[in-house]
Coordinates of C-alpha atoms in Angstrom, one line a residue:
Chain A
X500 CA 18.5 -49.2 -7.2
X501 CA 18.2 -46.3 -9.6
X502 CA 14.4 -46.6 -9.6
X503 CA 14.3 -46.5 -5.8
X504 CA 16.4 -43.3 -5.7
X505 CA 14.2 -41.7 -8.2
X506 CA 11.1 -42.8 -6.3
X507 CA 12.4 -41.3 -3.1
X508 CA 13.4 -38.0 -4.7
X509 CA 9.9 -37.6 -6.2
X510 CA 8.2 -38.7 -3.1
X511 CA 10.2 -36.3 -0.8
X512 CA 9.7 -33.3 -3.1
X513 CA 6.0 -34.2 -3.4
X514 CA 5.4 -34.3 0.4
X515 CA 7.5 -31.2 1.0
X516 CA 5.7 -29.2 -1.7
X517 CA 2.3 -30.5 -0.4
X518 CA 3.3 -29.1 3.0
X519 CA 4.3 -25.8 1.4
X520 CA 0.9 -25.6 -0.3
X521 CA -0.7 -25.4 3.1
X522 CA 1.9 -23.3 4.9
X523 CA 2.9 -20.7 2.2
X524 CA 1.8 -17.2 3.1
X525 CA 1.2 -16.0 -0.4
X526 CA -1.7 -17.8 -2.1
X527 CA 0.0 -17.6 -5.5
X528 CA 3.0 -19.4 -4.0
X529 CA 0.6 -22.0 -2.7
X530 CA -0.8 -22.7 -6.1
X531 CA 2.7 -22.9 -7.6
X532 CA 3.7 -25.4 -4.9
X533 CA 0.6 -27.3 -5.8
X534 CA 1.7 -27.5 -9.4
X535 CA 5.1 -28.8 -8.2
X536 CA 3.3 -31.4 -6.2
X537 CA 1.3 -32.5 -9.3
X538 CA 4.5 -32.8 -11.3
X539 CA 6.1 -35.0 -8.7
X540 CA 3.0 -37.2 -8.6
X541 CA 3.3 -37.5 -12.4
X542 CA 6.9 -38.5 -11.9
X543 CA 5.8 -41.2 -9.4
X544 CA 3.3 -42.5 -12.0
X545 CA 6.2 -42.7 -14.5
X546 CA 8.3 -44.6 -12.1
X547 CA 5.4 -47.0 -11.6
X548 CA 5.3 -47.5 -15.4
X549 CA 1.9 -45.8 -15.9
X550 CA 3.1 -43.3 -18.5
X551 CA -0.5 -42.6 -19.8
X552 CA -1.7 -41.6 -16.3
X553 CA 1.4 -39.4 -15.8
X554 CA 0.8 -37.5 -19.0
X555 CA -3.0 -37.1 -18.3
X556 CA -2.2 -35.9 -14.8
X557 CA 0.1 -33.2 -16.3
X558 CA -2.4 -32.2 -19.1
X559 CA -5.5 -32.1 -17.0
X560 CA -4.4 -30.9 -13.6
X561 CA -1.3 -28.9 -14.4
X562 CA -2.4 -27.7 -17.8
X563 CA -6.0 -26.9 -17.1
X564 CA -7.1 -27.1 -13.5
X565 CA -4.1 -25.4 -11.9
X566 CA -4.2 -22.6 -14.5
X567 CA -7.7 -21.8 -13.5
X568 CA -6.7 -21.8 -9.8
X569 CA -3.8 -19.5 -10.5
X570 CA -6.1 -17.3 -12.6
X571 CA -8.6 -16.9 -9.7
X572 CA -6.0 -16.6 -7.0
X573 CA -4.0 -13.9 -8.9
X574 CA -7.2 -11.9 -9.6
X575 CA -8.4 -12.0 -6.0
X576 CA -7.1 -9.3 -3.8
X577 CA -6.3 -11.4 -0.7
X578 CA -5.7 -9.4 2.4
X579 CA -3.4 -11.3 4.7
X580 CA -4.2 -9.4 7.9
X581 CA -7.9 -10.1 7.4
X582 CA -7.1 -13.7 6.8
X583 CA -5.2 -14.0 10.1
X584 CA -8.1 -12.3 11.9
X585 CA -10.4 -14.9 10.5
X586 CA -8.0 -17.6 11.4
X587 CA -8.4 -17.0 15.1
X588 CA -12.2 -16.9 14.9
X589 CA -12.5 -20.1 12.8
X590 CA -9.6 -22.1 14.4
X591 CA -12.0 -24.1 16.7
X592 CA -14.2 -25.0 13.7
X593 CA -11.2 -26.1 11.7
X594 CA -9.9 -28.1 14.5
X595 CA -13.2 -29.8 15.0
X596 CA -13.6 -30.7 11.3
X597 CA -10.0 -32.0 11.3
X598 CA -10.6 -34.1 14.4
X599 CA -13.8 -35.7 12.9
X600 CA -11.9 -36.5 9.7
X601 CA -9.0 -38.0 11.6
X602 CA -11.3 -40.1 13.7
X603 CA -13.1 -41.3 10.6
X604 CA -9.8 -42.1 8.9
X605 CA -8.7 -44.0 12.0
X606 CA -11.9 -46.0 12.0
X607 CA -11.7 -46.8 8.4
X608 CA -8.1 -47.9 8.6
X609 CA -8.6 -50.0 11.7
X610 CA -11.1 -52.1 9.7
X611 CA -9.2 -52.1 6.4
X612 CA -8.8 -55.6 5.1
X613 CA -6.4 -56.4 2.4
X614 CA -7.1 -59.5 0.3
X615 CA -4.5 -62.2 1.0
X616 CA -3.5 -62.9 -2.6
X617 CA -3.7 -59.4 -4.0
X618 CA -0.4 -59.8 -5.8
X619 CA -1.4 -63.0 -7.6
X620 CA -4.6 -61.5 -9.1
X621 CA -4.1 -61.7 -12.9
X622 CA -3.8 -58.2 -14.4
X623 CA -6.0 -57.0 -17.2
X624 CA -2.8 -56.3 -19.2
X625 CA -2.7 -59.7 -20.9
X626 CA -0.8 -59.5 -24.2
X627 CA 2.9 -58.7 -23.7
X628 CA 3.2 -56.4 -26.7
X629 CA 0.3 -54.2 -25.6
X630 CA 0.9 -50.8 -24.1
X631 CA -0.8 -49.8 -20.9
X632 CA -2.6 -47.1 -22.8
X633 CA -4.4 -49.7 -24.9
X634 CA -5.1 -51.8 -21.8
X635 CA -6.6 -48.8 -20.0
X636 CA -8.7 -48.1 -23.1
X637 CA -10.0 -51.7 -23.1
X638 CA -10.9 -51.6 -19.4
X639 CA -12.5 -48.1 -19.6
X640 CA -14.4 -48.3 -22.9
X641 CA -15.2 -52.0 -23.1
X642 CA -15.7 -53.4 -19.6
X643 CA -16.9 -50.3 -17.8
X644 CA -18.4 -48.3 -20.7
X645 CA -21.7 -47.6 -18.9
X646 CA -19.9 -46.3 -15.8
X647 CA -17.7 -44.2 -18.0
X648 CA -20.7 -42.7 -19.9
X649 CA -22.5 -42.0 -16.6
X650 CA -19.4 -40.2 -15.3
X651 CA -19.6 -38.1 -18.5
X652 CA -23.3 -37.3 -17.9
X653 CA -22.6 -36.2 -14.3
X654 CA -19.9 -33.9 -15.5
X655 CA -22.2 -32.6 -18.2
X656 CA -24.9 -31.8 -15.6
X657 CA -22.3 -30.1 -13.4
X658 CA -21.2 -28.0 -16.4
X659 CA -24.7 -27.0 -17.3
X660 CA -25.4 -26.2 -13.7
X661 CA -22.4 -23.9 -13.5
X662 CA -23.5 -22.1 -16.6
X663 CA -27.1 -21.7 -15.4
X664 CA -25.9 -20.4 -12.0
X665 CA -23.5 -17.8 -13.4
X666 CA -24.8 -16.7 -16.8
X667 CA -27.1 -13.7 -16.7
X668 CA -27.7 -11.0 -19.3
X669 CA -26.1 -7.8 -18.3
X670 CA -27.0 -4.7 -20.3
X671 CA -23.4 -3.4 -20.1
X672 CA -20.5 -3.5 -22.5
X673 CA -20.7 -3.6 -26.3
X674 CA -21.7 -6.7 -28.0
X675 CA -21.7 -7.5 -31.6
X676 CA -24.2 -9.6 -33.5
X677 CA -21.7 -11.5 -35.6
X678 CA -24.2 -12.6 -38.3
X679 CA -25.3 -9.1 -39.0
X680 CA -21.7 -8.0 -39.0
X681 CA -21.0 -10.5 -41.7
X682 CA -24.0 -9.3 -43.7
X683 CA -22.7 -5.7 -43.9
X684 CA -21.9 -4.3 -47.3
X685 CA -20.3 -1.1 -48.3
X686 CA -23.6 0.5 -49.1
X687 CA -24.7 0.0 -45.4
X688 CA -21.6 1.5 -44.0
X689 CA -20.8 4.4 -46.3
X690 CA -23.1 7.4 -47.0
X691 CA -22.1 10.2 -49.4
X692 CA -23.5 13.5 -48.1
X693 CA -23.5 17.0 -49.2
X694 CA -22.6 18.9 -46.1
X695 CA -23.6 22.6 -46.0
X696 CA -20.6 24.9 -45.3
X697 CA -20.1 25.9 -41.7
X698 CA -22.8 23.6 -40.3
X699 CA -21.2 20.1 -40.5
X700 CA -23.0 17.1 -39.4
X701 CA -24.6 18.3 -36.2
X702 CA -26.7 15.3 -35.4
X703 CA -25.3 12.8 -33.0
X704 CA -22.7 15.2 -31.5
X705 CA -20.9 15.9 -34.7
X706 CA -20.4 12.3 -35.6
X707 CA -22.0 10.6 -38.6
X708 CA -22.5 6.9 -38.2
X709 CA -23.6 4.3 -40.7
X710 CA -27.3 3.7 -40.2
X711 CA -27.6 0.1 -40.9
X712 CA -24.7 -1.2 -38.9
X713 CA -24.7 1.3 -36.0
X714 CA -28.3 2.0 -35.2
X715 CA -30.2 -0.9 -36.7
X716 CA -27.9 -3.9 -36.6
X717 CA -26.3 -3.4 -33.2
X718 CA -27.6 -5.5 -30.3
X719 CA -30.3 -3.3 -28.7
X720 CA -29.1 -1.7 -25.6
X721 CA -25.5 -2.6 -26.0
X722 CA -24.5 0.9 -27.1
X723 CA -26.3 2.7 -24.3
X724 CA -28.4 4.7 -26.8
X725 CA -31.8 4.2 -28.2
X726 CA -31.4 2.9 -31.7
X727 CA -33.0 5.6 -33.6
X728 CA -31.9 6.2 -37.2
X729 CA -31.0 9.7 -38.1
X730 CA -32.6 11.1 -41.2
X731 CA -30.3 10.4 -44.0
X732 CA -28.6 13.0 -46.2
X733 CA -30.0 15.9 -44.3
X734 CA -28.0 17.4 -41.4
X735 CA -30.0 18.1 -38.3
X736 CA -29.6 21.4 -36.6
X737 CA -31.0 20.6 -33.2
X738 CA -29.0 19.7 -30.2
X739 CA -27.6 16.2 -30.3
X740 CA -30.2 13.6 -29.4
X741 CA -28.0 10.5 -29.1
X742 CA -26.0 12.0 -26.3
X743 CA -24.6 9.2 -24.2
X744 CA -22.4 7.6 -26.8
X745 CA -18.9 6.4 -26.2
X746 CA -17.0 9.0 -28.1
X747 CA -16.0 11.3 -25.4
X748 CA -16.7 14.9 -24.6
X749 CA -18.3 16.0 -27.8
X750 CA -21.6 14.4 -26.8
X751 CA -23.1 16.6 -24.2
Chain B
X262 CA 33.4 -47.7 -29.5
X263 CA 29.8 -48.7 -30.2
X264 CA 29.9 -50.9 -27.1
X265 CA 31.0 -48.0 -24.9
X266 CA 28.2 -45.8 -26.0
X267 CA 25.4 -48.4 -25.9
X268 CA 26.2 -50.6 -23.0
X269 CA 28.0 -48.5 -20.3
X270 CA 26.2 -46.0 -18.2
X271 CA 28.7 -43.1 -18.8
X272 CA 28.6 -43.9 -22.5
X273 CA 24.8 -43.7 -22.5
X274 CA 24.8 -40.4 -20.6
X275 CA 27.4 -38.9 -23.1
X276 CA 25.3 -40.3 -26.0
X277 CA 22.1 -38.7 -24.7
X278 CA 23.9 -35.3 -24.3
X279 CA 25.3 -35.6 -27.8
X280 CA 21.8 -36.4 -29.1
X281 CA 20.3 -33.5 -27.3
X282 CA 23.0 -31.2 -28.7
X283 CA 22.4 -32.5 -32.2
X284 CA 18.8 -31.3 -31.9
X285 CA 19.2 -28.2 -29.9
X286 CA 22.1 -26.5 -31.8
X287 CA 20.4 -26.6 -35.1
X288 CA 17.2 -25.5 -33.4
X289 CA 18.8 -22.5 -31.8
X290 CA 20.5 -21.5 -35.0
X291 CA 17.2 -21.9 -36.7
X292 CA 15.5 -19.6 -34.1
X293 CA 18.2 -17.0 -34.6
X294 CA 17.7 -17.1 -38.4
X295 CA 13.9 -17.2 -38.1
X296 CA 14.0 -13.8 -36.5
X297 CA 16.0 -12.5 -39.5
X298 CA 13.8 -14.4 -42.0
X299 CA 10.7 -12.9 -40.4
X300 CA 12.0 -9.4 -40.9
X301 CA 13.2 -10.1 -44.4
X302 CA 10.0 -11.8 -45.5
X303 CA 7.8 -9.2 -44.0
X304 CA 10.0 -6.5 -45.5
X305 CA 9.6 -8.1 -48.9
X306 CA 5.9 -8.3 -48.5
X307 CA 5.7 -4.6 -47.6
X308 CA 8.1 -3.5 -50.3
X309 CA 10.9 -2.6 -47.9
X310 CA 14.5 -4.0 -47.7
X311 CA 14.6 -5.2 -44.1
X312 CA 17.9 -5.6 -42.2
X313 CA 20.8 -5.3 -44.8
X314 CA 23.7 -3.7 -43.0
X315 CA 25.3 -6.4 -40.9
X316 CA 27.0 -8.8 -43.3
X317 CA 25.9 -9.6 -46.9
X318 CA 22.0 -9.4 -47.0
X319 CA 22.0 -8.8 -43.3
X320 CA 22.9 -12.4 -42.4
X321 CA 24.8 -11.3 -39.3
X322 CA 21.9 -9.3 -37.9
X323 CA 20.8 -12.2 -35.8
X324 CA 24.1 -12.2 -34.0
X325 CA 24.2 -8.5 -33.6
X326 CA 20.8 -8.7 -31.9
X327 CA 22.0 -11.5 -29.7
X328 CA 25.1 -9.5 -28.6
X329 CA 22.9 -6.4 -27.9
X330 CA 20.5 -8.5 -25.8
X331 CA 23.3 -10.1 -23.7
X332 CA 25.2 -6.9 -23.0
X333 CA 22.2 -4.9 -21.9
X334 CA 21.4 -4.3 -18.2
X335 CA 18.9 -6.6 -16.6
X336 CA 16.3 -4.4 -14.8
X337 CA 14.2 -5.9 -12.1
X338 CA 11.2 -3.7 -11.2
X339 CA 10.8 -2.7 -7.6
X340 CA 8.1 -4.7 -5.9
X341 CA 8.6 -7.6 -8.4
X342 CA 8.9 -11.1 -7.1
X343 CA 12.6 -11.6 -8.0
X344 CA 12.7 -15.4 -8.1
X345 CA 9.5 -15.8 -10.1
X346 CA 10.4 -12.8 -12.3
X347 CA 13.6 -14.5 -13.4
X348 CA 12.1 -18.0 -13.4
X349 CA 9.4 -17.3 -15.9
X350 CA 11.5 -16.6 -19.0
X351 CA 13.7 -19.6 -18.0
X352 CA 10.6 -21.8 -17.8
X353 CA 9.3 -20.6 -21.2
X354 CA 12.6 -21.2 -22.9
X355 CA 13.4 -24.6 -21.4
X356 CA 9.9 -25.9 -22.1
X357 CA 10.2 -25.0 -25.7
X358 CA 13.5 -26.9 -25.8
X359 CA 12.2 -29.9 -23.8
X360 CA 9.4 -30.8 -26.2
X361 CA 11.9 -31.6 -28.9
X362 CA 13.0 -34.8 -27.1
X363 CA 10.2 -36.7 -28.8
X364 CA 10.1 -35.2 -32.3
X365 CA 11.2 -38.0 -34.8
X366 CA 13.3 -36.6 -37.6
X367 CA 13.5 -39.9 -39.4
X368 CA 12.2 -43.5 -38.9
X369 CA 13.1 -44.1 -35.3
X370 CA 15.3 -41.1 -35.0
X371 CA 14.1 -39.4 -31.9
X372 CA 15.9 -38.8 -28.6
X373 CA 13.1 -40.5 -26.8
X374 CA 10.8 -42.7 -28.9
X375 CA 8.1 -43.0 -26.2
X376 CA 4.7 -44.6 -26.5
X377 CA 2.8 -41.5 -25.4
X378 CA 4.7 -39.0 -27.5
X379 CA 1.6 -37.0 -28.5
X380 CA 0.5 -36.7 -24.9
X381 CA 4.0 -35.6 -23.9
X382 CA 3.8 -32.8 -26.6
X383 CA 0.4 -31.8 -25.4
X384 CA 1.5 -31.7 -21.8
X385 CA 4.6 -29.6 -22.6
X386 CA 2.7 -27.2 -24.7
X387 CA 0.0 -26.8 -22.1
X388 CA 2.7 -25.9 -19.6
X389 CA 3.8 -23.0 -21.8
X390 CA 1.0 -20.9 -20.3
X391 CA 2.7 -20.8 -16.9
X392 CA 5.8 -18.9 -18.1
X393 CA 3.4 -16.2 -19.4
X394 CA 1.1 -16.1 -16.4
X395 CA 4.0 -16.1 -13.9
X396 CA 5.8 -13.4 -15.8
X397 CA 2.6 -11.3 -15.8
X398 CA 2.1 -11.7 -12.1
X399 CA 5.6 -11.4 -10.9
X400 CA 6.3 -8.1 -12.8
X401 CA 4.0 -6.2 -10.4
X402 CA 2.6 -4.2 -13.3
X403 CA -0.9 -3.7 -14.5
X404 CA -0.1 -4.1 -18.2
X405 CA 2.0 -7.2 -17.7
X406 CA -0.7 -8.7 -15.5
X407 CA -3.5 -8.0 -18.0
X408 CA -1.3 -9.4 -20.8
X409 CA -0.6 -12.5 -18.7
X410 CA -4.3 -13.1 -18.0
X411 CA -5.3 -12.7 -21.6
X412 CA -2.6 -15.1 -22.7
X413 CA -3.7 -17.7 -20.2
X414 CA -7.3 -17.5 -21.2
X415 CA -6.4 -17.6 -24.9
X416 CA -4.0 -20.6 -24.6
X417 CA -6.3 -22.6 -22.5
X418 CA -9.2 -22.0 -24.9
X419 CA -7.2 -23.1 -28.0
X420 CA -5.7 -26.1 -26.3
X421 CA -9.1 -27.6 -26.2
X422 CA -9.5 -27.6 -30.0
X423 CA -5.9 -28.7 -30.5
X424 CA -6.5 -31.6 -28.2
X425 CA -9.7 -32.6 -30.1
X426 CA -8.0 -32.3 -33.5
X427 CA -5.2 -34.5 -32.2
X428 CA -7.7 -37.1 -31.0
X429 CA -9.2 -37.4 -34.5
X430 CA -5.8 -37.9 -36.0
X431 CA -5.1 -40.5 -33.3
X432 CA -8.3 -42.3 -34.2
X433 CA -7.0 -42.8 -37.7
X434 CA -3.5 -43.9 -36.5
X435 CA -4.4 -46.2 -33.5
X436 CA -1.2 -45.2 -31.6
X437 CA 0.1 -42.4 -29.5
X438 CA 3.6 -42.9 -30.7
X439 CA 4.8 -40.0 -33.0
X440 CA 6.8 -42.5 -35.1
X441 CA 3.7 -44.6 -35.8
X442 CA 1.7 -41.4 -36.6
X443 CA 4.2 -40.6 -39.4
X444 CA 4.3 -44.1 -40.6
X445 CA 0.5 -44.2 -40.8
X446 CA 0.8 -41.5 -43.5
X447 CA 2.8 -43.6 -45.9
X448 CA 0.0 -43.7 -48.4
X449 CA -1.7 -40.4 -47.9
X450 CA -0.8 -37.4 -45.7
X451 CA -3.5 -36.6 -43.2
X452 CA -3.8 -33.1 -44.5
X453 CA -5.8 -34.4 -47.4
X454 CA -8.5 -36.5 -45.8
X455 CA -8.6 -34.2 -42.7
X456 CA -8.2 -30.9 -44.5
X457 CA -10.6 -28.9 -42.2
X458 CA -8.8 -30.2 -39.1
X459 CA -5.5 -29.3 -40.7
X460 CA -6.7 -25.7 -41.0
X461 CA -8.2 -25.6 -37.5
X462 CA -4.9 -27.0 -36.1
X463 CA -2.8 -24.5 -37.9
X464 CA -5.0 -21.6 -36.7
X465 CA -5.0 -22.9 -33.2
X466 CA -1.2 -23.2 -33.4
X467 CA -1.1 -19.5 -34.2
X468 CA -3.2 -18.7 -31.2
X469 CA -1.3 -21.1 -29.0
X470 CA 2.0 -19.4 -29.8
X471 CA 0.5 -15.9 -29.4
X472 CA 1.3 -15.0 -32.9
X473 CA -0.5 -12.5 -35.1
X474 CA -3.4 -12.2 -35.7
X475 CA -3.9 -13.6 -32.2
X476 CA -1.1 -11.6 -30.5
X477 CA -3.4 -9.9 -28.0
X478 CA -1.3 -10.8 -25.0
X479 CA 1.3 -8.4 -26.3
X480 CA -1.1 -6.0 -28.0
X481 CA 1.1 -3.0 -28.0
X482 CA -1.7 -0.5 -28.7
X483 CA -3.5 -1.4 -25.4
X484 CA -0.9 -3.2 -23.2
X485 CA 2.4 -1.5 -24.2
X486 CA 4.0 -4.9 -24.7
X487 CA 1.8 -7.2 -22.7
X488 CA 3.3 -9.8 -20.3
X489 CA 6.9 -9.1 -21.0
X490 CA 6.7 -5.3 -20.7
X491 CA 9.0 -5.2 -17.7
X492 CA 11.6 -7.5 -19.1
X493 CA 14.9 -6.4 -20.5
X494 CA 18.2 -7.9 -21.6
X495 CA 18.7 -11.6 -21.3
X496 CA 15.4 -12.3 -19.6
X497 CA 13.6 -10.7 -22.5
X498 CA 15.9 -12.6 -24.9
X499 CA 14.8 -15.9 -23.4
X500 CA 11.1 -15.0 -23.9
X501 CA 11.9 -14.1 -27.4
X502 CA 13.8 -17.3 -28.1
X503 CA 11.1 -19.3 -26.4
X504 CA 8.4 -17.8 -28.5
X505 CA 10.2 -18.5 -31.7
X506 CA 11.2 -22.0 -30.5
X507 CA 7.5 -22.6 -29.8
X508 CA 6.8 -21.6 -33.4
X509 CA 9.3 -24.2 -34.6
X510 CA 7.7 -26.8 -32.3
X511 CA 4.1 -26.0 -33.5
X512 CA 5.3 -26.2 -37.1
X513 CA 7.0 -29.5 -36.3
X514 CA 3.7 -30.8 -34.8
X515 CA 1.8 -29.7 -37.9
X516 CA 4.4 -31.4 -40.1
X517 CA 4.2 -34.6 -38.1
X518 CA 0.5 -34.8 -37.6
X519 CA -0.7 -33.7 -41.0
X520 CA 2.2 -33.3 -43.5
X521 CA 3.7 -36.7 -43.2
X522 CA 6.8 -35.9 -41.1
X523 CA 10.0 -37.1 -42.8
X524 CA 8.1 -38.9 -45.6
X525 CA 8.4 -37.6 -49.2
X526 CA 5.2 -36.6 -51.0
X527 CA 5.4 -39.6 -53.3
X528 CA 7.5 -42.6 -52.6
X529 CA 9.2 -42.7 -56.0
X530 CA 12.8 -42.1 -57.2
X531 CA 13.6 -38.4 -57.3
X532 CA 11.8 -37.8 -54.0
X533 CA 13.2 -40.7 -52.1
X534 CA 16.8 -39.5 -52.9
X535 CA 16.4 -36.7 -50.5
X536 CA 16.9 -37.9 -46.9
X537 CA 14.0 -37.8 -44.4
X538 CA 15.3 -35.1 -42.1
X539 CA 15.6 -32.7 -45.0
X540 CA 11.9 -33.3 -45.9
X541 CA 10.9 -32.6 -42.3
X542 CA 13.0 -29.4 -42.2
X543 CA 11.5 -28.3 -45.5
X544 CA 7.9 -28.9 -44.1
X545 CA 8.7 -27.0 -40.9
X546 CA 10.2 -24.1 -42.9
X547 CA 7.1 -24.0 -45.1
X548 CA 4.8 -23.8 -42.0
X549 CA 7.0 -21.1 -40.5
X550 CA 6.7 -19.1 -43.8
X551 CA 2.9 -19.3 -43.5
X552 CA 3.2 -18.1 -39.9
X553 CA 5.1 -15.0 -41.1
X554 CA 2.8 -14.6 -44.1
X555 CA -0.2 -14.6 -41.8
X556 CA 1.4 -12.0 -39.6
X557 CA 2.1 -9.7 -42.5
X558 CA -1.4 -10.1 -43.9
X559 CA -4.0 -10.1 -41.2
X560 CA -5.0 -7.4 -38.7
X561 CA -5.2 -8.4 -35.0
X562 CA -8.4 -10.0 -33.7
X563 CA -10.6 -8.4 -31.1
X564 CA -10.7 -10.3 -27.9
X565 CA -14.4 -11.3 -28.1
X566 CA -13.8 -12.4 -31.7
X567 CA -10.9 -14.6 -30.5
X568 CA -12.9 -16.3 -27.8
X569 CA -15.9 -16.7 -30.1
X570 CA -13.7 -18.4 -32.7
X571 CA -12.1 -20.7 -30.2
X572 CA -15.2 -21.8 -28.3
X573 CA -18.1 -21.4 -30.7
X574 CA -16.5 -22.3 -34.0
X575 CA -13.4 -24.5 -33.5
X576 CA -14.6 -26.6 -30.5
X577 CA -17.9 -27.7 -32.1
X578 CA -16.3 -28.3 -35.5
X579 CA -13.5 -30.4 -34.1
X580 CA -15.9 -32.3 -31.9
X581 CA -18.2 -33.1 -34.8
X582 CA -15.3 -34.1 -37.0
X583 CA -14.0 -36.4 -34.3
X584 CA -17.4 -38.2 -34.1
X585 CA -17.5 -38.3 -37.9
X586 CA -14.0 -39.8 -38.1
X587 CA -14.8 -42.4 -35.5
X588 CA -18.1 -43.3 -37.3
X589 CA -16.5 -43.4 -40.7
X590 CA -13.6 -45.6 -39.5
X591 CA -16.0 -48.0 -37.7
X592 CA -18.4 -48.2 -40.7
X593 CA -15.7 -48.9 -43.2
X594 CA -13.8 -51.3 -40.9
X595 CA -10.6 -49.2 -41.2
X596 CA -10.4 -48.6 -37.5
X597 CA -6.9 -49.6 -36.4
X598 CA -6.8 -52.2 -33.7
X599 CA -4.8 -50.8 -30.8
X600 CA -1.2 -51.3 -29.8
X601 CA 1.8 -50.8 -31.9
X602 CA 1.3 -50.9 -35.7

């Protein structure tokens, strides 16, 4: 009795929030309803006694996938008027795709055959003291280990593919070579100079920077200046050569 | 009396509520005094006095702060999403409380001694990111939004290494039940054979709770106060309590996974006189002290350093350690054979 009430509560909220995912006007609200739907699905798993699946659903879908959804949706500047404009143009397309899917589903279900004695098939969970997590592990890592491994390989290929498609070297922004940074010593960073009165350190727009770490050890191009060491210990009187540095108006 | 509590439905409900209160009331008191302890400890480390006006040694400072927080006016920025704006701190706070349902304080003493306790903790702590992300978005403010995004990226990154560290612990235990995890450390605490993982878990816990030196989501020099910049009064207070309760939770996880939970260091006479819950509390307090110590000692990480540490250092290290653990256990025949121990 109690189980049934809980089941119907979860199921109702699940269906309602799934509907809201589609119909909510604000895309962020859609994703939040999606999260609610995931939660209720996890609740249904719990009611069914599959606690491992419920927790994995929450960890993977709510904790990782939906966070990335939310991340993207929040960063995108979605224009609602534009979307509605597109809706009218693409409505026939959408309807066509929906109809095809519906027809296929109808075809599939009309030929769906359920085995007669499905309930009497012995479950893999054999020993009574065994948790369903352990039983799941047995099935996945013992009986279907090759399928499991090939799933992993497919995911690996997808991951490498995504990286190959999106990773490209951009010569913008400052980057730091972490090994060289760790190799720095005080002698590299600090230079004692005798500065003539009234002249200052004229090179590099009035700034004096440690040769080793700033001009030599920085990743080439990441500072936007040509890495060219300034003669040490001798202030240069000419106009600043390393103009386009990041320290504001003194440069030019 | 015992029959009423254990065998009637109303009795069970009352019993569960009492159990929850027995965990939550000390937890909230602890949170209140952790804020004071943090200020006192940091003051001592920086040769200051810290709060010393309210009550002897400032012990009433926590309550003064609470009263101030409650009596202030709640300001909701214009253009903010009212429901989500108020929902976010509530979510953060209640998640930090919910996780305590499975923490065992003695052999079998947990509100819910479930089979998948570790996964439950992992699930709850991975939900913590929503409070921050929703708060950042619903505030309708650039700073809050940037803070929320930073927090989300940071927490998702460090969850990966936390998960892998937990997997290598689970390999050695053979059960997902927190009670079994503690009992598996009867002979040696996991912080000794798995010392590198202990350190990685602790540092990841710092990042997961957005504590210094990983407190970039609230980096006041760039983002004013990060994701909760628009919050005031009780809503801010809930965030504050949630953050400190999360620190308690993470310290609890460190204690249970690596420091032997309620078990004494050696199972001989003077140590076994002290009851288990006190050992657990002592371990949690030790971890919290290290949290504060770290905050008073280290400067804040830069964002690229933070991401590098998470993805390029901790992830490969914990992955390699997991494979090593599995290989070692298999080679020596120590691999626990599934199910309850």
